[in-house]
Amino acid sequence: MEKKTSYLYILSLLIFLSSSELCQSIRCHPEDKKVLFQIKQHFGNAYTFASWNPDTDCCYWYIVKCDPRTNRISRFNLITADDVSGHIPDTIADLPYLQSLTFHKLPNLTGTIPSSITRLTKLTSLTISWTNVSGPIPPFIGELKNLTFLDLSFNNFSDSIPPSLADLRNLNGLRLDRNQLSGSIPESFGNFTLSLQYLYLSHNQLSGEIPKGWGDLPFIFMELQRNRLEGDISFLFGKNKSIQVADFSRNLLQFDFSNLQFPDDLGTLDLNHNKIYGSLPEDLVNLDRLFLNVSYNRLCGKIPSGGRLQELDYTSYFHNRCLCGSPLPDCK
Ligand SMILES: *[C@@H]1O[C@H](CO)[C@@H](O)[C@H](O)[C@H]1NC(C)=O
Ligand SMILES: *[C@@H]1O[C@H](CO)[C@@H](O)[C@H](O)[C@H]1NC(C)=O
Ligand SMILES: *[C@@H]1O[C@H](CO)[C@@H](O)[C@H](O)[C@H]1NC(C)=O
Ligand SMILES: *[C@@H]1O[C@H](CO)[C@@H](O)[C@H](O)[C@H]1NC(C)=O
Ligand SMILES: *[C@@H]1O[C@H](CO)[C@@H](O)[C@H](O)[C@H]1NC(C)=O
Ligand SMILES: *[C@@H]1O[C@H](CO)[C@@H](O)[C@H](O)[C@H]1NC(C)=O
Ligand SMILES: *[C@@H]1O[C@H](CO)[C@@H](O)[C@H](O)[C@H]1NC(C)=O
């Protein structure tokens, strides 16, 4: 009898010890867990969050990830969910260790970007794309100084671009394409640091000229097509530049194309539907990877012979004032 009791005692002690060891191996921080439940509740306990079970370690939940060092929630990636409706919850800012925040392909996500987001000082990547979030892009986004990547594409943002975005001194990629942005590109954007290499502002209603300071920035990728941009962009090009893809098609650009030079790595130069005049620069024959489209402009003269220029389709050149020579008909 006595022996049996002590045996049971030892057994329960063992169970206690192993369960307390289990407790220690739970990585999730209780504060983070509480906030995640508030977010789940904010979205009406949508099915998307069904796996967020209070009895399990939140570091292993769908949508979120913990930092391996701090065990705090560092990533929140909510993507492709029809049942997530309403606005971005203020409580998202109560996950103070967030480095990456993504809301992507959420057709029923609406409202504006909450100002609480400025508390997320560790954010390096912010994506709100393919949603119905709207309103002006709030100037306070410029306070998220650690951002290296900002993607606000494919939403319903309107009004002009806030100059304060140029305060993001670590930005490597900026996407504001496919919104309803208007006004001119802020002059402060000429002040971006040398870290900015990927810029997408296409499919908006941006007008005016591009910032002069862009001549000094090491852009690799620029997509600014389908706006109402005016003036001269020739200072973006030159042997010394790093630009590989430049799409400025369907704008109102007006400049002399004749004597430009290009970096050898230039792959795509799409300038169709502008008011560009002069002739095709001779340097184009030196570019081995070139895809060019200068259709629907006001260019004249013979297409230079060599490089890829004769391999391109005639539709790369048609609808100009008087371009001629292969692949267009011979010059008269
Ligand atoms: C979300 O939007 C889709 C249409 O995009 C609609 O059919 C659906 O009912 C919406 N769901 C909710 C929960 O609002
Ligand atoms: C915005 O909402 C409309 C209507 O509900 C929907 O058709 C559209 O797909 C949504 N946009 C995005 C980018 O999800
Ligand atoms: C950027 O993040 C670091 C830690 O990751 C933090 O110490 C710093 O305060 C942040 N910078 C700003 C301007 O918030
Ligand atoms: C997008 O914004 C425009 C006004 O800028 C508004 O008329 C339209 O209803 C918005 N669309 C959605 C789906 O919110
Ligand atoms: C550009 O930066 C300089 C120095 O940081 C500042 O003096 C100037 O006002 C800025 N220009 C714009 C248009 O923001
Ligand atoms: C090109 O860069 C070199 C050094 O990298 C510099 O010496 C030269 O002045 C630059 N040329 C132009 C036209 O900017
Ligand atoms: C060049 O652009 C024009 C106008 O958008 C288009 O019709 C044509 O197909 C394009 N050509 C090529 C080769 O992409």
Tab-separated table of C-alpha atoms and ligand atoms in Angstrom:
chain	number	residue	atom	x	y	z
A	1	MET	CA	0.000	0.000	0.000
A	2	GLU	CA	2.701	2.392	1.134
A	3	LYS	CA	4.852	1.445	-1.822
A	4	LYS	CA	2.026	2.015	-4.287
A	5	THR	CA	1.391	5.535	-2.973
A	6	SER	CA	5.002	6.570	-3.338
A	7	TYR	CA	5.015	5.038	-6.822
A	8	LEU	CA	2.008	7.183	-7.738
A	9	TYR	CA	3.718	10.160	-6.148
A	10	ILE	CA	6.789	9.691	-8.292
A	11	LEU	CA	4.669	9.166	-11.386
A	12	SER	CA	2.720	12.391	-10.843
A	13	LEU	CA	5.962	14.213	-10.112
A	14	LEU	CA	7.301	12.955	-13.434
A	15	ILE	CA	4.174	14.117	-15.236
A	16	PHE	CA	4.426	17.495	-13.543
A	17	LEU	CA	8.060	17.874	-14.505
A	18	SER	CA	7.521	16.909	-18.122
A	19	SER	CA	4.518	19.236	-18.486
A	20	SER	CA	6.422	22.142	-16.968
A	21	GLU	CA	9.196	21.391	-19.416
A	22	LEU	CA	6.567	21.580	-22.192
A	23	CYS	CA	5.552	25.006	-20.876
A	24	GLN	CA	9.116	26.224	-21.155
A	25	SER	CA	9.328	25.097	-24.769
A	26	ILE	CA	6.388	27.331	-25.763
A	27	ARG	CA	8.057	30.166	-27.600
A	28	CYS	CA	5.080	32.457	-28.131
A	29	HIS	CA	5.060	35.615	-26.025
A	30	PRO	CA	1.747	35.962	-24.119
A	31	GLU	CA	1.423	39.648	-25.107
A	32	ASP	CA	1.743	38.756	-28.795
A	33	LYS	CA	-0.791	35.970	-28.417
A	34	LYS	CA	-3.268	38.359	-26.810
A	35	VAL	CA	-2.865	40.875	-29.639
A	36	LEU	CA	-3.249	38.176	-32.305
A	37	PHE	CA	-6.558	37.158	-30.740
A	38	GLN	CA	-7.698	40.780	-30.823
A	39	ILE	CA	-6.860	40.850	-34.539
A	40	LYS	CA	-8.728	37.604	-35.148
A	41	GLN	CA	-11.718	39.039	-33.319
A	42	HIS	CA	-11.460	42.327	-35.251
A	43	PHE	CA	-11.905	40.316	-38.466
A	44	GLY	CA	-14.974	38.549	-37.031
A	45	ASN	CA	-13.099	35.281	-36.384
A	46	ALA	CA	-12.904	34.734	-40.133
A	47	TYR	CA	-12.183	31.177	-41.265
A	48	THR	CA	-8.722	32.286	-42.430
A	49	PHE	CA	-7.711	32.422	-38.755
A	50	ALA	CA	-9.271	29.029	-37.860
A	51	SER	CA	-5.897	27.462	-37.075
A	52	TRP	CA	-5.145	30.109	-34.444
A	53	ASN	CA	-5.891	27.768	-31.552
A	54	PRO	CA	-5.434	29.186	-28.016
A	55	ASP	CA	-3.927	25.869	-26.849
A	56	THR	CA	-1.039	25.955	-29.303
A	57	ASP	CA	2.181	27.928	-29.642
A	58	CYS	CA	1.487	31.078	-31.693
A	59	CYS	CA	4.993	30.920	-33.145
A	60	TYR	CA	3.722	28.055	-35.298
A	61	TRP	CA	0.486	29.657	-36.412
A	62	TYR	CA	-0.487	30.282	-40.008
A	63	ILE	CA	0.143	33.910	-41.226
A	64	VAL	CA	2.709	34.798	-38.516
A	65	LYS	CA	6.336	33.952	-37.749
A	66	CYS	CA	8.461	34.492	-34.658
A	67	ASP	CA	11.977	35.816	-34.674
A	68	PRO	CA	14.234	32.848	-33.748
A	69	ARG	CA	16.230	34.988	-31.328
A	70	THR	CA	13.564	36.970	-29.475
A	71	ASN	CA	10.626	34.582	-30.023
A	72	ARG	CA	8.513	37.669	-30.708
A	73	ILE	CA	6.183	37.929	-33.715
A	74	SER	CA	8.347	39.397	-36.482
A	75	ARG	CA	6.299	38.645	-39.606
A	76	PHE	CA	2.604	39.039	-40.314
A	77	ASN	CA	1.684	38.006	-43.861
A	78	LEU	CA	-2.046	37.959	-44.498
A	79	ILE	CA	-2.569	37.003	-48.148
A	80	THR	CA	-5.317	35.840	-50.497
A	81	ALA	CA	-8.426	35.716	-48.328
A	82	ASP	CA	-11.930	36.787	-49.401
A	83	ASP	CA	-13.365	36.371	-45.931
A	84	VAL	CA	-11.140	39.019	-44.362
A	85	SER	CA	-13.257	42.173	-44.406
A	86	GLY	CA	-13.108	45.528	-42.658
A	87	HIS	CA	-10.212	47.887	-42.095
A	88	ILE	CA	-6.644	47.309	-40.926
A	89	PRO	CA	-6.877	47.002	-37.129
A	90	ASP	CA	-5.104	49.582	-34.924
A	91	THR	CA	-3.954	46.684	-32.752
A	92	ILE	CA	-1.543	45.529	-35.463
A	93	ALA	CA	0.771	48.183	-33.946
A	94	ASP	CA	0.778	46.264	-30.655
A	95	LEU	CA	3.114	43.702	-32.211
A	96	PRO	CA	6.196	45.861	-31.537
A	97	TYR	CA	8.731	43.390	-32.958
A	98	LEU	CA	7.178	43.254	-36.435
A	99	GLN	CA	9.739	43.546	-39.226
A	100	SER	CA	7.581	42.481	-42.142
A	101	LEU	CA	3.892	43.302	-42.542
A	102	THR	CA	1.892	42.207	-45.585
A	103	PHE	CA	-1.751	42.553	-46.564
A	104	HIS	CA	-2.036	41.152	-50.109
A	105	LYS	CA	-4.988	40.117	-52.299
A	106	LEU	CA	-7.688	40.940	-49.775
A	107	PRO	CA	-10.564	42.341	-51.858
A	108	ASN	CA	-12.681	43.133	-48.815
A	109	LEU	CA	-9.978	44.966	-46.863
A	110	THR	CA	-11.130	48.606	-46.874
A	111	GLY	CA	-10.644	51.888	-44.994
A	112	THR	CA	-7.405	53.796	-44.650
A	113	ILE	CA	-3.956	53.024	-43.238
A	114	PRO	CA	-4.120	53.518	-39.433
A	115	SER	CA	-1.678	56.012	-37.910
A	116	SER	CA	-0.877	53.511	-35.164
A	117	ILE	CA	1.369	51.827	-37.733
A	118	THR	CA	4.078	54.431	-37.004
A	119	ARG	CA	4.729	52.615	-33.721
A	120	LEU	CA	6.161	49.700	-35.718
A	121	THR	CA	9.649	51.223	-35.769
A	122	LYS	CA	11.348	47.914	-36.615
A	123	LEU	CA	9.414	47.458	-39.865
A	124	THR	CA	11.712	46.899	-42.828
A	125	SER	CA	9.033	45.725	-45.258
A	126	LEU	CA	5.461	46.987	-45.620
A	127	THR	CA	3.094	45.685	-48.285
A	128	ILE	CA	-0.536	46.656	-48.731
A	129	SER	CA	-1.384	45.512	-52.267
A	130	TRP	CA	-4.392	44.248	-54.219
A	131	THR	CA	-6.831	45.491	-51.562
A	132	ASN	CA	-9.570	48.095	-51.425
A	133	VAL	CA	-7.713	50.252	-48.924
A	134	SER	CA	-8.180	53.859	-50.043
A	135	GLY	CA	-7.756	57.529	-49.133
A	136	PRO	CA	-4.582	59.564	-49.568
A	137	ILE	CA	-1.279	57.809	-48.852
A	138	PRO	CA	-0.711	59.092	-45.314
A	139	PRO	CA	2.386	61.301	-44.818
A	140	PHE	CA	3.208	59.459	-41.568
A	141	ILE	CA	4.451	56.442	-43.614
A	142	GLY	CA	7.616	58.570	-43.917
A	143	GLU	CA	8.216	57.993	-40.189
A	144	LEU	CA	8.905	54.274	-40.716
A	145	LYS	CA	12.588	55.001	-41.165
A	146	ASN	CA	13.751	51.391	-41.207
A	147	LEU	CA	11.722	50.485	-44.310
A	148	THR	CA	13.744	49.056	-47.163
A	149	PHE	CA	10.691	47.994	-49.150
A	150	LEU	CA	7.318	49.749	-49.443
A	151	ASP	CA	4.604	48.331	-51.703
A	152	LEU	CA	1.226	50.108	-51.873
A	153	SER	CA	0.370	48.944	-55.402
A	154	PHE	CA	-3.037	47.889	-56.768
A	155	ASN	CA	-5.222	49.704	-54.269
A	156	ASN	CA	-7.537	52.654	-54.420
A	157	PHE	CA	-5.207	55.349	-53.045
A	158	SER	CA	-5.966	58.826	-54.364
A	159	ASP	CA	-4.651	62.384	-54.086
A	160	SER	CA	-0.998	63.363	-54.444
A	161	ILE	CA	2.080	61.474	-53.240
A	162	PRO	CA	3.276	62.781	-49.843
A	163	PRO	CA	6.770	64.348	-50.074
A	164	SER	CA	7.635	62.725	-46.726
A	165	LEU	CA	8.132	59.321	-48.408
A	166	ALA	CA	11.558	60.638	-49.422
A	167	ASP	CA	12.417	60.590	-45.685
A	168	LEU	CA	12.721	56.803	-46.046
A	169	ARG	CA	16.484	56.858	-46.375
A	170	ASN	CA	16.922	53.066	-46.502
A	171	LEU	CA	14.375	52.387	-49.221
A	172	ASN	CA	15.507	49.984	-51.938
A	173	GLY	CA	12.143	49.408	-53.616
A	174	LEU	CA	9.053	51.629	-53.845
A	175	ARG	CA	5.785	50.562	-55.487
A	176	LEU	CA	2.877	52.981	-55.722
A	177	ASP	CA	1.647	51.710	-59.096
A	178	ARG	CA	-1.993	51.034	-60.026
A	179	ASN	CA	-3.711	53.539	-57.795
A	180	GLN	CA	-5.437	56.826	-58.544
A	181	LEU	CA	-2.594	59.100	-57.555
A	182	SER	CA	-2.511	62.552	-59.120
A	183	GLY	CA	-0.445	65.733	-58.961
A	184	SER	CA	3.249	65.805	-59.676
A	185	ILE	CA	5.975	63.552	-58.325
A	186	PRO	CA	7.225	65.421	-55.212
A	187	GLU	CA	10.433	67.380	-55.729
A	188	SER	CA	11.737	65.685	-52.561
A	189	PHE	CA	11.831	62.416	-54.542
A	190	GLY	CA	14.912	63.821	-56.244
A	191	ASN	CA	16.470	63.544	-52.798
A	192	PHE	CA	16.128	59.796	-52.422
A	193	THR	CA	19.326	58.128	-51.320
A	194	LEU	CA	21.504	55.913	-53.444
A	195	SER	CA	19.720	52.864	-52.029
A	196	LEU	CA	16.602	53.342	-54.190
A	197	GLN	CA	16.883	50.997	-57.184
A	198	TYR	CA	13.345	49.796	-57.936
A	199	LEU	CA	10.641	52.366	-58.595
A	200	TYR	CA	7.105	51.651	-59.827
A	201	LEU	CA	4.685	54.574	-60.228
A	202	SER	CA	2.828	53.315	-63.311
A	203	HIS	CA	-0.922	53.419	-63.963
A	204	ASN	CA	-1.747	56.581	-62.030
A	205	GLN	CA	-2.554	60.129	-63.137
A	206	LEU	CA	0.773	61.700	-62.236
A	207	SER	CA	1.622	64.896	-64.118
A	208	GLY	CA	4.473	67.376	-64.424
A	209	GLU	CA	8.148	66.614	-64.882
A	210	ILE	CA	10.291	63.983	-63.191
A	211	PRO	CA	12.594	65.266	-60.398
A	212	LYS	CA	15.963	66.504	-61.649
A	213	GLY	CA	17.748	64.671	-58.826
A	214	TRP	CA	16.902	61.338	-60.467
A	215	GLY	CA	19.844	61.778	-62.788
A	216	ASP	CA	22.124	60.970	-59.850
A	217	LEU	CA	20.263	57.918	-58.516
A	218	PRO	CA	21.356	54.365	-59.386
A	219	PHE	CA	17.986	53.128	-60.623
A	220	ILE	CA	17.877	49.624	-62.072
A	221	PHE	CA	14.160	49.360	-62.658
A	222	MET	CA	11.742	52.211	-63.460
A	223	GLU	CA	8.118	51.680	-64.423
A	224	LEU	CA	6.296	54.988	-64.865
A	225	GLN	CA	4.090	54.125	-67.823
A	226	ARG	CA	0.487	55.290	-68.154
A	227	ASN	CA	0.687	58.641	-66.409
A	228	ARG	CA	0.673	62.209	-67.731
A	229	LEU	CA	4.343	62.990	-67.246
A	230	GLU	CA	5.831	65.799	-69.328
A	231	GLY	CA	9.206	67.137	-70.350
A	232	ASP	CA	12.631	65.609	-70.717
A	233	ILE	CA	13.871	62.342	-69.174
A	234	SER	CA	17.077	62.096	-71.218
A	235	PHE	CA	19.197	62.782	-68.112
A	236	LEU	CA	18.244	59.298	-66.829
A	237	PHE	CA	20.372	57.746	-69.560
A	238	GLY	CA	24.081	57.663	-70.243
A	239	LYS	CA	26.944	55.169	-70.407
A	240	ASN	CA	27.469	55.463	-66.655
A	241	LYS	CA	23.908	54.703	-65.533
A	242	SER	CA	22.702	51.438	-64.024
A	243	ILE	CA	19.223	51.420	-65.554
A	244	GLN	CA	18.189	48.045	-67.013
A	245	VAL	CA	14.432	48.439	-67.419
A	246	ALA	CA	12.785	51.779	-68.211
A	247	ASP	CA	9.103	51.925	-69.123
A	248	PHE	CA	7.806	55.454	-69.686
A	249	SER	CA	5.197	54.519	-72.298
A	250	ARG	CA	1.886	56.386	-72.566
A	251	ASN	CA	2.926	59.716	-71.085
A	252	LEU	CA	3.345	63.199	-72.590
A	253	LEU	CA	7.152	63.276	-72.676
A	254	GLN	CA	8.720	65.641	-75.181
A	255	PHE	CA	12.453	65.704	-75.856
A	256	ASP	CA	15.089	65.206	-78.534
A	257	PHE	CA	16.103	61.539	-78.664
A	258	SER	CA	18.890	61.944	-81.236
A	259	ASN	CA	22.123	61.922	-79.263
A	260	LEU	CA	21.425	59.852	-76.160
A	261	GLN	CA	23.766	57.173	-74.880
A	262	PHE	CA	22.811	54.150	-72.838
A	263	PRO	CA	24.385	51.711	-70.376
A	264	ASP	CA	25.373	48.425	-72.039
A	265	ASP	CA	23.037	46.479	-69.713
A	266	LEU	CA	19.868	48.249	-70.814
A	267	GLY	CA	17.292	45.536	-71.484
A	268	THR	CA	13.948	47.285	-71.882
A	269	LEU	CA	13.312	50.789	-73.134
A	270	ASP	CA	9.620	51.357	-73.739
A	271	LEU	CA	8.736	54.898	-74.758
A	272	ASN	CA	5.664	54.265	-76.917
A	273	HIS	CA	2.904	56.897	-77.020
A	274	ASN	CA	4.809	60.079	-76.135
A	275	LYS	CA	5.852	63.171	-78.098
A	276	ILE	CA	9.532	62.322	-78.489
A	277	TYR	CA	11.249	63.867	-81.529
A	278	GLY	CA	14.596	63.763	-83.329
A	279	SER	CA	16.103	60.533	-84.669
A	280	LEU	CA	17.077	57.177	-83.163
A	281	PRO	CA	20.463	57.427	-81.378
A	282	GLU	CA	23.326	55.509	-83.012
A	283	ASP	CA	24.334	54.057	-79.600
A	284	LEU	CA	21.269	51.745	-79.648
A	285	VAL	CA	23.177	49.359	-81.947
A	286	ASN	CA	25.611	48.621	-79.091
A	287	LEU	CA	22.993	47.118	-76.783
A	288	ASP	CA	22.927	43.301	-77.003
A	289	ARG	CA	19.863	42.724	-74.843
A	290	LEU	CA	17.680	45.581	-76.010
A	291	PHE	CA	13.926	45.433	-76.244
A	292	LEU	CA	12.851	48.790	-77.630
A	293	ASN	CA	9.460	50.302	-78.354
A	294	VAL	CA	9.351	53.877	-79.632
A	295	SER	CA	6.084	53.582	-81.559
A	296	TYR	CA	3.588	56.468	-81.570
A	297	ASN	CA	6.085	59.304	-81.208
A	298	ARG	CA	7.383	62.041	-83.529
A	299	LEU	CA	10.680	60.491	-84.579
A	300	CYS	CA	12.261	60.845	-87.989
A	301	GLY	CA	15.151	59.492	-90.040
A	302	LYS	CA	16.747	56.136	-90.756
A	303	ILE	CA	16.734	53.379	-88.136
A	304	PRO	CA	20.470	52.735	-87.447
A	305	SER	CA	21.732	49.382	-88.750
A	306	GLY	CA	23.092	46.829	-86.323
A	307	GLY	CA	22.685	45.325	-82.889
A	308	ARG	CA	19.163	44.164	-82.230
A	309	LEU	CA	17.466	47.037	-84.066
A	310	GLN	CA	16.560	45.057	-87.212
A	311	GLU	CA	15.493	41.990	-85.205
A	312	LEU	CA	12.767	43.943	-83.400
A	313	ASP	CA	9.228	43.876	-84.760
A	314	TYR	CA	8.172	46.795	-87.009
A	315	THR	CA	5.514	47.644	-84.364
A	316	SER	CA	8.384	48.826	-82.144
A	317	TYR	CA	8.818	51.692	-84.606
A	318	PHE	CA	5.505	52.346	-86.358
A	319	HIS	CA	3.375	55.491	-86.063
A	320	ASN	CA	6.203	58.017	-86.033
A	321	ARG	CA	6.630	61.133	-88.141
A	322	CYS	CA	9.105	59.735	-90.667
A	323	LEU	CA	11.176	56.827	-89.316
A	324	CYS	CA	12.345	54.580	-92.140
A	325	GLY	CA	14.602	51.667	-92.981
A	326	SER	CA	14.481	48.026	-91.858
A	327	PRO	CA	12.278	46.726	-90.291
A	328	LEU	CA	10.146	49.640	-91.570
A	329	PRO	CA	9.972	50.326	-95.333
A	330	ASP	CA	13.120	51.737	-96.999
A	331	CYS	CA	13.871	55.424	-96.727
A	332	LYS	CA	12.973	57.444	-99.819
B	1	LIG	C1	-15.739	39.553	-50.172
B	1	LIG	O1	-15.810	40.032	-51.489
B	1	LIG	C2	-16.355	39.135	-52.407
B	1	LIG	C3	-16.237	39.782	-53.772
B	1	LIG	O2	-14.905	40.173	-54.011
B	1	LIG	C4	-17.770	38.810	-52.015
B	1	LIG	O3	-18.317	37.863	-52.907
B	1	LIG	C5	-17.798	38.257	-50.614
B	1	LIG	O4	-19.118	38.066	-50.171
B	1	LIG	C6	-17.090	39.178	-49.644
B	1	LIG	N1	-16.974	38.528	-48.352
B	1	LIG	C7	-17.208	39.145	-47.206
B	1	LIG	C8	-17.050	38.329	-45.954
B	1	LIG	O5	-17.534	40.320	-47.140
B	2	LIG	C1	-12.343	46.108	-54.610
B	2	LIG	O1	-13.708	45.809	-54.414
B	2	LIG	C2	-14.406	45.544	-55.609
B	2	LIG	C3	-15.879	45.443	-55.274
B	2	LIG	O2	-16.077	44.658	-54.151
B	2	LIG	C4	-13.845	44.274	-56.227
B	2	LIG	O3	-14.498	43.966	-57.443
B	2	LIG	C5	-12.369	44.484	-56.510
B	2	LIG	O4	-11.785	43.290	-56.965
B	2	LIG	C6	-11.631	44.908	-55.250
B	2	LIG	N1	-10.272	45.296	-55.598
B	2	LIG	C7	-9.198	44.579	-55.237
B	2	LIG	C8	-7.881	45.081	-55.711
B	2	LIG	O5	-9.266	43.575	-54.568
B	3	LIG	C1	15.220	50.675	-36.586
B	3	LIG	O1	15.255	49.387	-35.971
B	3	LIG	C2	16.170	49.282	-34.898
B	3	LIG	C3	16.156	47.875	-34.404
B	3	LIG	O2	15.866	46.946	-35.386
B	3	LIG	C4	15.806	50.232	-33.809
B	3	LIG	O3	16.757	50.157	-32.787
B	3	LIG	C5	15.739	51.633	-34.348
B	3	LIG	O4	15.260	52.492	-33.349
B	3	LIG	C6	14.846	51.708	-35.559
B	3	LIG	N1	14.946	53.032	-36.156
B	3	LIG	C7	13.970	53.927	-36.113
B	3	LIG	C8	14.252	55.237	-36.768
B	3	LIG	O5	12.899	53.691	-35.624
B	4	LIG	C1	-12.075	54.033	-55.332
B	4	LIG	O1	-11.966	55.426	-55.123
B	4	LIG	C2	-12.889	56.181	-55.840
B	4	LIG	C3	-12.655	57.644	-55.509
B	4	LIG	O2	-11.296	57.932	-55.486
B	4	LIG	C4	-14.309	55.796	-55.448
B	4	LIG	O3	-15.220	56.495	-56.244
B	4	LIG	C5	-14.489	54.297	-55.642
B	4	LIG	O4	-15.754	53.913	-55.169
B	4	LIG	C6	-13.443	53.546	-54.899
B	4	LIG	N1	-13.610	52.129	-55.155
B	4	LIG	C7	-13.653	51.252	-54.179
B	4	LIG	C8	-13.841	49.846	-54.615
B	4	LIG	O5	-13.517	51.565	-53.016
B	5	LIG	C1	16.777	67.668	-50.118
B	5	LIG	O1	17.694	67.385	-49.064
B	5	LIG	C2	18.406	68.521	-48.632
B	5	LIG	C3	19.433	68.079	-47.615
B	5	LIG	O2	18.981	66.987	-46.878
B	5	LIG	C4	17.433	69.545	-48.072
B	5	LIG	O3	18.125	70.699	-47.672
B	5	LIG	C5	16.419	69.919	-49.143
B	5	LIG	O4	15.451	70.769	-48.600
B	5	LIG	C6	15.751	68.687	-49.679
B	5	LIG	N1	14.919	69.068	-50.797
B	5	LIG	C7	13.639	68.708	-50.898
B	5	LIG	C8	12.912	69.204	-52.084
B	5	LIG	O5	13.100	68.017	-50.069
B	6	LIG	C1	31.433	58.123	-65.564
B	6	LIG	O1	31.998	57.570	-64.384
B	6	LIG	C2	33.395	57.795	-64.262
B	6	LIG	C3	33.887	57.104	-62.999
B	6	LIG	O2	33.026	56.098	-62.599
B	6	LIG	C4	33.658	59.274	-64.181
B	6	LIG	O3	35.044	59.500	-64.122
B	6	LIG	C5	33.090	59.969	-65.422
B	6	LIG	O4	33.216	61.355	-65.271
B	6	LIG	C6	31.625	59.620	-65.587
B	6	LIG	N1	31.166	60.180	-66.835
B	6	LIG	C7	30.050	60.861	-66.930
B	6	LIG	C8	29.713	61.326	-68.301
B	6	LIG	O5	29.315	61.072	-66.002
B	7	LIG	C1	4.864	48.676	-79.204
B	7	LIG	O1	3.837	49.469	-78.616
B	7	LIG	C2	2.678	49.576	-79.411
B	7	LIG	C3	1.729	50.528	-78.717
B	7	LIG	O2	1.390	50.066	-77.449
B	7	LIG	C4	2.076	48.198	-79.599
B	7	LIG	O3	0.946	48.279	-80.441
B	7	LIG	C5	3.103	47.276	-80.240
B	7	LIG	O4	2.591	45.970	-80.302
B	7	LIG	C6	4.373	47.264	-79.429
B	7	LIG	N1	5.374	46.486	-80.127
B	7	LIG	C7	6.061	45.519	-79.548
B	7	LIG	C8	7.039	44.781	-80.371
B	7	LIG	O5	5.877	45.208	-78.374
